Amino acid sequence: MSDLLPIGAFARLGRLSVKQLRHYDELGLLPPAHVDADSGYRFYHPAQARQALAIGLLRSLDVPLPAIAQVLAGDEGALAGVHADLQAELVRRAAALAALGRILDGGLPRAQVRLLTVPDTRVVTEREPADGPLDLGRATTAAVTRLLAAGHGAGLVGLFPLDLDEAIVVRVTAPAPDGELLAGGRFACATHQGPYEHIQLTAHALLAWCAERGLEVAGPIREVYLDDPATTPPELLRTDLMVKVT
C-alpha cells in the first residue's frame, strides 16, 4: 500500500478528474489497484498513469470509449482504426472549411439546372442508417462498398431524404433487371463537379432554383455518380443531382 496513490493525487498525476476516474472504473477502462473494503476509497499505482494519460489523449480526440477499450487491451488493429478515422475526420473538416470559403467569398452557390424525364428502372438497393447529416459520407460509403462487393460496379445512384433529421437511412442503388422499381418522372438536374464533400452546395443551388420557379419538389434527392472516385481526382468528380418536380 505504501506506493499507492489516493484517487485525488492520481487524478492530478494522470491529468483526469476524480469524476472521470470513477466513471472509467465503472466501465472497466481503468480500475484502481486497490479499493478499501471499509470505505470504498480507491487507490492507484503510479504506473497506471500511462493508461490514464492515454485515455485522456484519446478522449481529447473524441475517440469513442469502446475504441479506447480496444486500444488499451492491445488490439493490434484498434489504434490503426483510430488513426484512419481521425484522418478521415481531418479530410471532412478540411472540405467543410473549403466549402465555407466558397460561400463567404462568392455568396450563395448557383448551378446550371435542366429539366429532364427519367424512365422507371429496376434496381437492387443497399440501405445504411446514418446518425445525422455528418454521418452521411460514412453511410454512403458503406452501402457502396457492399454493392461493389456484390459485383454492382456501374450506374450507382444515391438516394437521400429531402429533410435531414437526426436518424437518416441512406440508400444506394444499382441497375438490376429483376430488382425493385425505382420510379421515374420529371426531374430538375444539376451537375456537381468536385469533391463529394461539397455536394451540399450544389444541392442548395438545385433546390433554390426550383423554389424560385414555384416548382414542388419530392424526395429523395438523387446523386448519380458519373465517375469512379478510385481513378478520378476529387476536383474532377462529376455527380448529377436530381430532384423530382411537379
PDB file of C-alpha atoms in Angstrom:
ATOM      1  CA  MET A   1       0.000   0.000   0.000  1.00  0.00           C
ATOM      2  CA  SER A   2       2.939   2.322   0.571  1.00  0.00           C
ATOM      3  CA  ASP A   3       3.406   3.043  -3.124  1.00  0.00           C
ATOM      4  CA  LEU A   4      -0.292   3.526  -3.953  1.00  0.00           C
ATOM      5  CA  LEU A   5      -1.832   6.937  -4.530  1.00  0.00           C
ATOM      6  CA  PRO A   6      -5.276   8.080  -3.343  1.00  0.00           C
ATOM      7  CA  ILE A   7      -7.686   8.920  -6.124  1.00  0.00           C
ATOM      8  CA  GLY A   8      -7.215  12.681  -5.835  1.00  0.00           C
ATOM      9  CA  ALA A   9      -3.437  12.529  -6.155  1.00  0.00           C
ATOM     10  CA  PHE A  10      -3.637  10.045  -9.008  1.00  0.00           C
ATOM     11  CA  ALA A  11      -6.163  12.238 -10.808  1.00  0.00           C
ATOM     12  CA  ARG A  12      -3.649  15.094 -10.751  1.00  0.00           C
ATOM     13  CA  LEU A  13      -0.875  12.801 -11.923  1.00  0.00           C
ATOM     14  CA  GLY A  14      -2.959  11.346 -14.784  1.00  0.00           C
ATOM     15  CA  ARG A  15      -4.477  14.712 -15.790  1.00  0.00           C
ATOM     16  CA  LEU A  16      -8.025  13.450 -15.242  1.00  0.00           C
ATOM     17  CA  SER A  17     -10.775  14.458 -12.855  1.00  0.00           C
ATOM     18  CA  VAL A  18     -11.859  12.313  -9.931  1.00  0.00           C
ATOM     19  CA  LYS A  19     -15.290  12.039 -11.601  1.00  0.00           C
ATOM     20  CA  GLN A  20     -13.685  10.733 -14.783  1.00  0.00           C
ATOM     21  CA  LEU A  21     -11.661   8.163 -12.874  1.00  0.00           C
ATOM     22  CA  ARG A  22     -14.767   6.866 -11.145  1.00  0.00           C
ATOM     23  CA  HIS A  23     -16.551   6.647 -14.494  1.00  0.00           C
ATOM     24  CA  TYR A  24     -13.666   4.795 -16.151  1.00  0.00           C
ATOM     25  CA  ASP A  25     -13.579   2.400 -13.217  1.00  0.00           C
ATOM     26  CA  GLU A  26     -17.295   1.656 -13.670  1.00  0.00           C
ATOM     27  CA  LEU A  27     -16.627   0.951 -17.370  1.00  0.00           C
ATOM     28  CA  GLY A  28     -13.666  -1.271 -16.628  1.00  0.00           C
ATOM     29  CA  LEU A  29     -11.272   1.009 -18.531  1.00  0.00           C
ATOM     30  CA  LEU A  30      -9.100   1.996 -15.584  1.00  0.00           C
ATOM     31  CA  PRO A  31      -9.890   0.055 -12.394  1.00  0.00           C
ATOM     32  CA  PRO A  32      -7.985   1.080  -9.253  1.00  0.00           C
ATOM     33  CA  ALA A  33      -5.150  -1.048  -7.989  1.00  0.00           C
ATOM     34  CA  HIS A  34      -6.861  -1.323  -4.609  1.00  0.00           C
ATOM     35  CA  VAL A  35     -10.260  -0.476  -3.116  1.00  0.00           C
ATOM     36  CA  ASP A  36     -10.533  -0.149   0.642  1.00  0.00           C
ATOM     37  CA  ALA A  37     -13.077  -2.703   1.838  1.00  0.00           C
ATOM     38  CA  ASP A  38     -14.406  -0.469   4.603  1.00  0.00           C
ATOM     39  CA  SER A  39     -14.511   2.973   3.000  1.00  0.00           C
ATOM     40  CA  GLY A  40     -14.703   2.021  -0.689  1.00  0.00           C
ATOM     41  CA  TYR A  41     -11.925   4.520  -1.343  1.00  0.00           C
ATOM     42  CA  ARG A  42      -9.913   3.917  -4.491  1.00  0.00           C
ATOM     43  CA  PHE A  43      -6.110   3.759  -4.715  1.00  0.00           C
ATOM     44  CA  TYR A  44      -3.968   3.666  -7.851  1.00  0.00           C
ATOM     45  CA  HIS A  45      -0.422   2.646  -8.683  1.00  0.00           C
ATOM     46  CA  PRO A  46       1.757   5.392 -10.221  1.00  0.00           C
ATOM     47  CA  ALA A  47       2.436   3.140 -13.254  1.00  0.00           C
ATOM     48  CA  GLN A  48      -1.268   3.358 -14.108  1.00  0.00           C
ATOM     49  CA  ALA A  49      -0.672   6.977 -15.135  1.00  0.00           C
ATOM     50  CA  ARG A  50       0.359   5.615 -18.543  1.00  0.00           C
ATOM     51  CA  GLN A  51      -3.182   4.343 -19.113  1.00  0.00           C
ATOM     52  CA  ALA A  52      -4.724   7.488 -17.638  1.00  0.00           C
ATOM     53  CA  LEU A  53      -2.732   9.755 -19.959  1.00  0.00           C
ATOM     54  CA  ALA A  54      -3.554   7.540 -22.960  1.00  0.00           C
ATOM     55  CA  ILE A  55      -7.272   7.685 -22.149  1.00  0.00           C
ATOM     56  CA  GLY A  56      -7.137  11.453 -21.745  1.00  0.00           C
ATOM     57  CA  LEU A  57      -5.396  11.938 -25.082  1.00  0.00           C
ATOM     58  CA  LEU A  58      -7.783   9.616 -26.892  1.00  0.00           C
ATOM     59  CA  ARG A  59     -10.825  11.353 -25.387  1.00  0.00           C
ATOM     60  CA  SER A  60      -9.392  14.743 -26.397  1.00  0.00           C
ATOM     61  CA  LEU A  61      -9.546  13.411 -29.965  1.00  0.00           C
ATOM     62  CA  ASP A  62     -13.195  12.361 -29.482  1.00  0.00           C
ATOM     63  CA  VAL A  63     -12.328   8.674 -29.773  1.00  0.00           C
ATOM     64  CA  PRO A  64     -15.329   6.615 -28.524  1.00  0.00           C
ATOM     65  CA  LEU A  65     -14.900   4.746 -25.256  1.00  0.00           C
ATOM     66  CA  PRO A  66     -15.355   1.280 -26.857  1.00  0.00           C
ATOM     67  CA  ALA A  67     -12.456   2.041 -29.225  1.00  0.00           C
ATOM     68  CA  ILE A  68     -10.361   3.232 -26.292  1.00  0.00           C
ATOM     69  CA  ALA A  69     -11.024  -0.058 -24.523  1.00  0.00           C
ATOM     70  CA  GLN A  70      -9.770  -1.951 -27.583  1.00  0.00           C
ATOM     71  CA  VAL A  71      -6.617   0.173 -27.767  1.00  0.00           C
ATOM     72  CA  LEU A  72      -5.844  -0.350 -24.072  1.00  0.00           C
ATOM     73  CA  ALA A  73      -6.473  -4.084 -24.435  1.00  0.00           C
ATOM     74  CA  GLY A  74      -3.711  -4.258 -27.033  1.00  0.00           C
ATOM     75  CA  ASP A  75      -5.914  -4.888 -30.057  1.00  0.00           C
ATOM     76  CA  GLU A  76      -3.423  -4.629 -32.929  1.00  0.00           C
ATOM     77  CA  GLY A  77      -5.876  -3.058 -35.347  1.00  0.00           C
ATOM     78  CA  ALA A  78      -7.598  -0.715 -32.894  1.00  0.00           C
ATOM     79  CA  LEU A  79      -5.030   2.076 -32.928  1.00  0.00           C
ATOM     80  CA  ALA A  80      -4.727   1.849 -36.720  1.00  0.00           C
ATOM     81  CA  GLY A  81      -8.514   2.149 -36.932  1.00  0.00           C
ATOM     82  CA  VAL A  82      -8.473   5.196 -34.669  1.00  0.00           C
ATOM     83  CA  HIS A  83      -5.768   6.743 -36.855  1.00  0.00           C
ATOM     84  CA  ALA A  84      -7.768   6.092 -40.038  1.00  0.00           C
ATOM     85  CA  ASP A  85     -10.938   7.550 -38.503  1.00  0.00           C
ATOM     86  CA  LEU A  86      -9.101  10.688 -37.393  1.00  0.00           C
ATOM     87  CA  GLN A  87      -7.521  11.124 -40.833  1.00  0.00           C
ATOM     88  CA  ALA A  88     -10.978  10.826 -42.414  1.00  0.00           C
ATOM     89  CA  GLU A  89     -12.294  13.413 -39.962  1.00  0.00           C
ATOM     90  CA  LEU A  90      -9.467  15.780 -40.900  1.00  0.00           C
ATOM     91  CA  VAL A  91     -10.389  15.391 -44.566  1.00  0.00           C
ATOM     92  CA  ARG A  92     -14.058  16.083 -43.764  1.00  0.00           C
ATOM     93  CA  ARG A  93     -13.201  19.192 -41.757  1.00  0.00           C
ATOM     94  CA  ALA A  94     -10.865  20.486 -44.482  1.00  0.00           C
ATOM     95  CA  ALA A  95     -13.638  20.015 -47.041  1.00  0.00           C
ATOM     96  CA  ALA A  96     -16.100  21.871 -44.808  1.00  0.00           C
ATOM     97  CA  LEU A  97     -13.652  24.775 -44.448  1.00  0.00           C
ATOM     98  CA  ALA A  98     -13.168  24.874 -48.223  1.00  0.00           C
ATOM     99  CA  ALA A  99     -16.939  24.954 -48.749  1.00  0.00           C
ATOM    100  CA  LEU A 100     -17.247  27.708 -46.164  1.00  0.00           C
ATOM    101  CA  GLY A 101     -14.618  29.705 -48.024  1.00  0.00           C
ATOM    102  CA  ARG A 102     -16.556  29.354 -51.263  1.00  0.00           C
ATOM    103  CA  ILE A 103     -19.721  30.651 -49.608  1.00  0.00           C
ATOM    104  CA  LEU A 104     -18.023  33.586 -47.854  1.00  0.00           C
ATOM    105  CA  ASP A 105     -16.051  34.600 -50.957  1.00  0.00           C
ATOM    106  CA  GLY A 106     -18.685  34.039 -53.618  1.00  0.00           C
ATOM    107  CA  GLY A 107     -22.038  34.161 -51.826  1.00  0.00           C
ATOM    108  CA  LEU A 108     -24.734  31.532 -52.105  1.00  0.00           C
ATOM    109  CA  PRO A 109     -23.934  28.910 -54.752  1.00  0.00           C
ATOM    110  CA  ARG A 110     -25.787  28.763 -58.050  1.00  0.00           C
ATOM    111  CA  ALA A 111     -25.882  25.999 -60.651  1.00  0.00           C
ATOM    112  CA  GLN A 112     -26.940  25.339 -64.224  1.00  0.00           C
ATOM    113  CA  VAL A 113     -30.190  23.393 -63.905  1.00  0.00           C
ATOM    114  CA  ARG A 114     -32.041  21.485 -66.598  1.00  0.00           C
ATOM    115  CA  LEU A 115     -35.345  19.633 -66.670  1.00  0.00           C
ATOM    116  CA  LEU A 116     -35.433  16.067 -67.925  1.00  0.00           C
ATOM    117  CA  THR A 117     -37.629  12.986 -67.941  1.00  0.00           C
ATOM    118  CA  VAL A 118     -36.278   9.850 -66.302  1.00  0.00           C
ATOM    119  CA  PRO A 119     -37.803   6.415 -67.018  1.00  0.00           C
ATOM    120  CA  ASP A 120     -38.694   3.833 -64.392  1.00  0.00           C
ATOM    121  CA  THR A 121     -35.809   1.485 -63.679  1.00  0.00           C
ATOM    122  CA  ARG A 122     -35.282  -1.795 -61.844  1.00  0.00           C
ATOM    123  CA  VAL A 123     -32.585  -1.692 -59.178  1.00  0.00           C
ATOM    124  CA  VAL A 124     -31.017  -3.530 -56.290  1.00  0.00           C
ATOM    125  CA  THR A 125     -30.734  -1.379 -53.155  1.00  0.00           C
ATOM    126  CA  GLU A 126     -28.373  -1.264 -50.201  1.00  0.00           C
ATOM    127  CA  ARG A 127     -29.558   0.614 -47.113  1.00  0.00           C
ATOM    128  CA  GLU A 128     -27.387   2.065 -44.352  1.00  0.00           C
ATOM    129  CA  PRO A 129     -28.564   4.130 -41.355  1.00  0.00           C
ATOM    130  CA  ALA A 130     -26.756   7.422 -40.758  1.00  0.00           C
ATOM    131  CA  ASP A 131     -26.506   9.100 -37.396  1.00  0.00           C
ATOM    132  CA  GLY A 132     -27.408  12.566 -38.603  1.00  0.00           C
ATOM    133  CA  PRO A 133     -26.146  14.692 -41.531  1.00  0.00           C
ATOM    134  CA  LEU A 134     -22.479  14.455 -40.514  1.00  0.00           C
ATOM    135  CA  ASP A 135     -22.607  10.681 -40.889  1.00  0.00           C
ATOM    136  CA  LEU A 136     -23.892  10.676 -44.479  1.00  0.00           C
ATOM    137  CA  GLY A 137     -20.475  10.154 -46.036  1.00  0.00           C
ATOM    138  CA  ARG A 138     -19.707   7.084 -43.954  1.00  0.00           C
ATOM    139  CA  ALA A 139     -23.166   5.589 -44.536  1.00  0.00           C
ATOM    140  CA  THR A 140     -22.946   6.149 -48.290  1.00  0.00           C
ATOM    141  CA  THR A 141     -19.504   4.579 -48.453  1.00  0.00           C
ATOM    142  CA  ALA A 142     -20.727   1.532 -46.518  1.00  0.00           C
ATOM    143  CA  ALA A 143     -23.666   0.990 -48.892  1.00  0.00           C
ATOM    144  CA  VAL A 144     -21.488   1.493 -51.987  1.00  0.00           C
ATOM    145  CA  THR A 145     -18.892  -0.942 -50.652  1.00  0.00           C
ATOM    146  CA  ARG A 146     -21.484  -3.687 -50.276  1.00  0.00           C
ATOM    147  CA  LEU A 147     -22.783  -3.117 -53.808  1.00  0.00           C
ATOM    148  CA  LEU A 148     -19.260  -3.266 -55.234  1.00  0.00           C
ATOM    149  CA  ALA A 149     -18.571  -6.456 -53.295  1.00  0.00           C
ATOM    150  CA  ALA A 150     -21.696  -7.974 -54.862  1.00  0.00           C
ATOM    151  CA  GLY A 151     -20.444  -7.142 -58.352  1.00  0.00           C
ATOM    152  CA  HIS A 152     -22.515  -3.985 -58.969  1.00  0.00           C
ATOM    153  CA  GLY A 153     -19.921  -1.520 -60.161  1.00  0.00           C
ATOM    154  CA  ALA A 154     -21.785   0.710 -62.620  1.00  0.00           C
ATOM    155  CA  GLY A 155     -24.774   3.022 -62.577  1.00  0.00           C
ATOM    156  CA  LEU A 156     -24.752   3.657 -58.841  1.00  0.00           C
ATOM    157  CA  VAL A 157     -27.305   6.171 -57.559  1.00  0.00           C
ATOM    158  CA  GLY A 158     -27.503   7.518 -54.012  1.00  0.00           C
ATOM    159  CA  LEU A 159     -30.928   8.364 -52.580  1.00  0.00           C
ATOM    160  CA  PHE A 160     -31.138  10.880 -49.739  1.00  0.00           C
ATOM    161  CA  PRO A 161     -34.201  12.320 -47.953  1.00  0.00           C
ATOM    162  CA  LEU A 162     -35.075  15.955 -48.513  1.00  0.00           C
ATOM    163  CA  ASP A 163     -35.300  16.563 -44.776  1.00  0.00           C
ATOM    164  CA  LEU A 164     -32.160  15.617 -42.868  1.00  0.00           C
ATOM    165  CA  ASP A 165     -33.328  14.533 -39.433  1.00  0.00           C
ATOM    166  CA  GLU A 166     -31.147  13.027 -36.733  1.00  0.00           C
ATOM    167  CA  ALA A 167     -31.840   9.472 -37.931  1.00  0.00           C
ATOM    168  CA  ILE A 168     -31.427   9.009 -41.688  1.00  0.00           C
ATOM    169  CA  VAL A 169     -31.409   5.948 -43.903  1.00  0.00           C
ATOM    170  CA  VAL A 170     -29.158   6.285 -46.926  1.00  0.00           C
ATOM    171  CA  ARG A 171     -29.999   4.162 -49.962  1.00  0.00           C
ATOM    172  CA  VAL A 172     -27.661   3.385 -52.847  1.00  0.00           C
ATOM    173  CA  THR A 173     -28.984   1.567 -55.916  1.00  0.00           C
ATOM    174  CA  ALA A 174     -27.502  -0.252 -58.888  1.00  0.00           C
ATOM    175  CA  PRO A 175     -29.288  -1.458 -62.053  1.00  0.00           C
ATOM    176  CA  ALA A 176     -30.734  -4.969 -61.734  1.00  0.00           C
ATOM    177  CA  PRO A 177     -33.272  -6.401 -64.223  1.00  0.00           C
ATOM    178  CA  ASP A 178     -35.125  -8.354 -61.534  1.00  0.00           C
ATOM    179  CA  GLY A 179     -34.829  -5.739 -58.797  1.00  0.00           C
ATOM    180  CA  GLU A 180     -37.303  -3.390 -57.168  1.00  0.00           C
ATOM    181  CA  LEU A 181     -38.846  -0.484 -59.067  1.00  0.00           C
ATOM    182  CA  LEU A 182     -37.230   2.947 -58.859  1.00  0.00           C
ATOM    183  CA  ALA A 183     -39.881   5.300 -60.170  1.00  0.00           C
ATOM    184  CA  GLY A 184     -39.001   7.819 -62.853  1.00  0.00           C
ATOM    185  CA  GLY A 185     -40.680  11.088 -63.716  1.00  0.00           C
ATOM    186  CA  ARG A 186     -39.851  14.719 -64.361  1.00  0.00           C
ATOM    187  CA  PHE A 187     -36.682  15.853 -62.621  1.00  0.00           C
ATOM    188  CA  ALA A 188     -34.663  19.017 -62.169  1.00  0.00           C
ATOM    189  CA  CYS A 189     -30.983  18.167 -62.547  1.00  0.00           C
ATOM    190  CA  ALA A 190     -27.717  19.985 -61.826  1.00  0.00           C
ATOM    191  CA  THR A 191     -24.229  18.569 -62.340  1.00  0.00           C
ATOM    192  CA  HIS A 192     -21.835  18.937 -59.453  1.00  0.00           C
ATOM    193  CA  GLN A 193     -18.112  18.869 -60.217  1.00  0.00           C
ATOM    194  CA  GLY A 194     -15.756  18.478 -57.316  1.00  0.00           C
ATOM    195  CA  PRO A 195     -15.392  16.532 -54.065  1.00  0.00           C
ATOM    196  CA  TYR A 196     -18.403  14.707 -52.700  1.00  0.00           C
ATOM    197  CA  GLU A 197     -17.986  16.745 -49.507  1.00  0.00           C
ATOM    198  CA  HIS A 198     -19.093  19.871 -51.446  1.00  0.00           C
ATOM    199  CA  ILE A 199     -22.242  18.319 -52.915  1.00  0.00           C
ATOM    200  CA  GLN A 200     -24.373  20.125 -50.337  1.00  0.00           C
ATOM    201  CA  LEU A 201     -23.579  23.413 -52.122  1.00  0.00           C
ATOM    202  CA  THR A 202     -24.971  22.155 -55.427  1.00  0.00           C
ATOM    203  CA  ALA A 203     -27.953  20.620 -53.617  1.00  0.00           C
ATOM    204  CA  HIS A 204     -28.757  24.044 -52.173  1.00  0.00           C
ATOM    205  CA  ALA A 205     -28.464  25.651 -55.611  1.00  0.00           C
ATOM    206  CA  LEU A 206     -30.733  22.998 -57.154  1.00  0.00           C
ATOM    207  CA  LEU A 207     -33.445  23.375 -54.508  1.00  0.00           C
ATOM    208  CA  ALA A 208     -33.210  27.185 -54.646  1.00  0.00           C
ATOM    209  CA  TRP A 209     -33.670  27.083 -58.448  1.00  0.00           C
ATOM    210  CA  CYS A 210     -36.829  25.012 -58.011  1.00  0.00           C
ATOM    211  CA  ALA A 211     -38.179  27.324 -55.305  1.00  0.00           C
ATOM    212  CA  GLU A 212     -37.581  30.426 -57.437  1.00  0.00           C
ATOM    213  CA  ARG A 213     -39.741  28.896 -60.191  1.00  0.00           C
ATOM    214  CA  GLY A 214     -42.504  27.704 -57.902  1.00  0.00           C
ATOM    215  CA  LEU A 215     -41.823  24.038 -58.570  1.00  0.00           C
ATOM    216  CA  GLU A 216     -42.949  21.495 -55.995  1.00  0.00           C
ATOM    217  CA  VAL A 217     -40.179  19.058 -55.129  1.00  0.00           C
ATOM    218  CA  ALA A 218     -40.442  15.494 -53.895  1.00  0.00           C
ATOM    219  CA  GLY A 219     -37.669  13.428 -52.400  1.00  0.00           C
ATOM    220  CA  PRO A 220     -35.486  11.644 -52.349  1.00  0.00           C
ATOM    221  CA  ILE A 221     -32.643  13.687 -53.771  1.00  0.00           C
ATOM    222  CA  ARG A 222     -30.725  11.504 -56.197  1.00  0.00           C
ATOM    223  CA  GLU A 223     -26.969  11.535 -56.616  1.00  0.00           C
ATOM    224  CA  VAL A 224     -25.968   9.887 -59.894  1.00  0.00           C
ATOM    225  CA  TYR A 225     -22.254   9.099 -59.713  1.00  0.00           C
ATOM    226  CA  LEU A 226     -20.734   9.643 -63.149  1.00  0.00           C
ATOM    227  CA  ASP A 227     -17.072   8.983 -62.334  1.00  0.00           C
ATOM    228  CA  ASP A 228     -15.110   6.386 -60.404  1.00  0.00           C
ATOM    229  CA  PRO A 229     -13.512   8.030 -57.317  1.00  0.00           C
ATOM    230  CA  ALA A 230     -10.807   5.351 -57.392  1.00  0.00           C
ATOM    231  CA  THR A 231      -9.475   6.688 -60.712  1.00  0.00           C
ATOM    232  CA  THR A 232     -10.725  10.301 -60.817  1.00  0.00           C
ATOM    233  CA  PRO A 233      -9.182  13.157 -58.793  1.00  0.00           C
ATOM    234  CA  PRO A 234     -11.678  14.637 -56.268  1.00  0.00           C
ATOM    235  CA  GLU A 235     -11.771  18.019 -58.031  1.00  0.00           C
ATOM    236  CA  LEU A 236     -12.834  16.340 -61.310  1.00  0.00           C
ATOM    237  CA  LEU A 237     -15.560  14.050 -59.941  1.00  0.00           C
ATOM    238  CA  ARG A 238     -18.930  14.643 -61.615  1.00  0.00           C
ATOM    239  CA  THR A 239     -22.220  13.913 -59.899  1.00  0.00           C
ATOM    240  CA  ASP A 240     -25.702  14.616 -61.260  1.00  0.00           C
ATOM    241  CA  LEU A 241     -28.021  15.848 -58.514  1.00  0.00           C
ATOM    242  CA  MET A 242     -31.675  15.286 -59.308  1.00  0.00           C
ATOM    243  CA  VAL A 243     -34.979  16.000 -57.580  1.00  0.00           C
ATOM    244  CA  LYS A 244     -38.472  15.168 -58.814  1.00  0.00           C
ATOM    245  CA  VAL A 245     -40.582  18.232 -59.629  1.00  0.00           C
ATOM    246  CA  THR A 246     -44.218  18.998 -60.412  1.00  0.00           C
TER     247      THR A 246
END
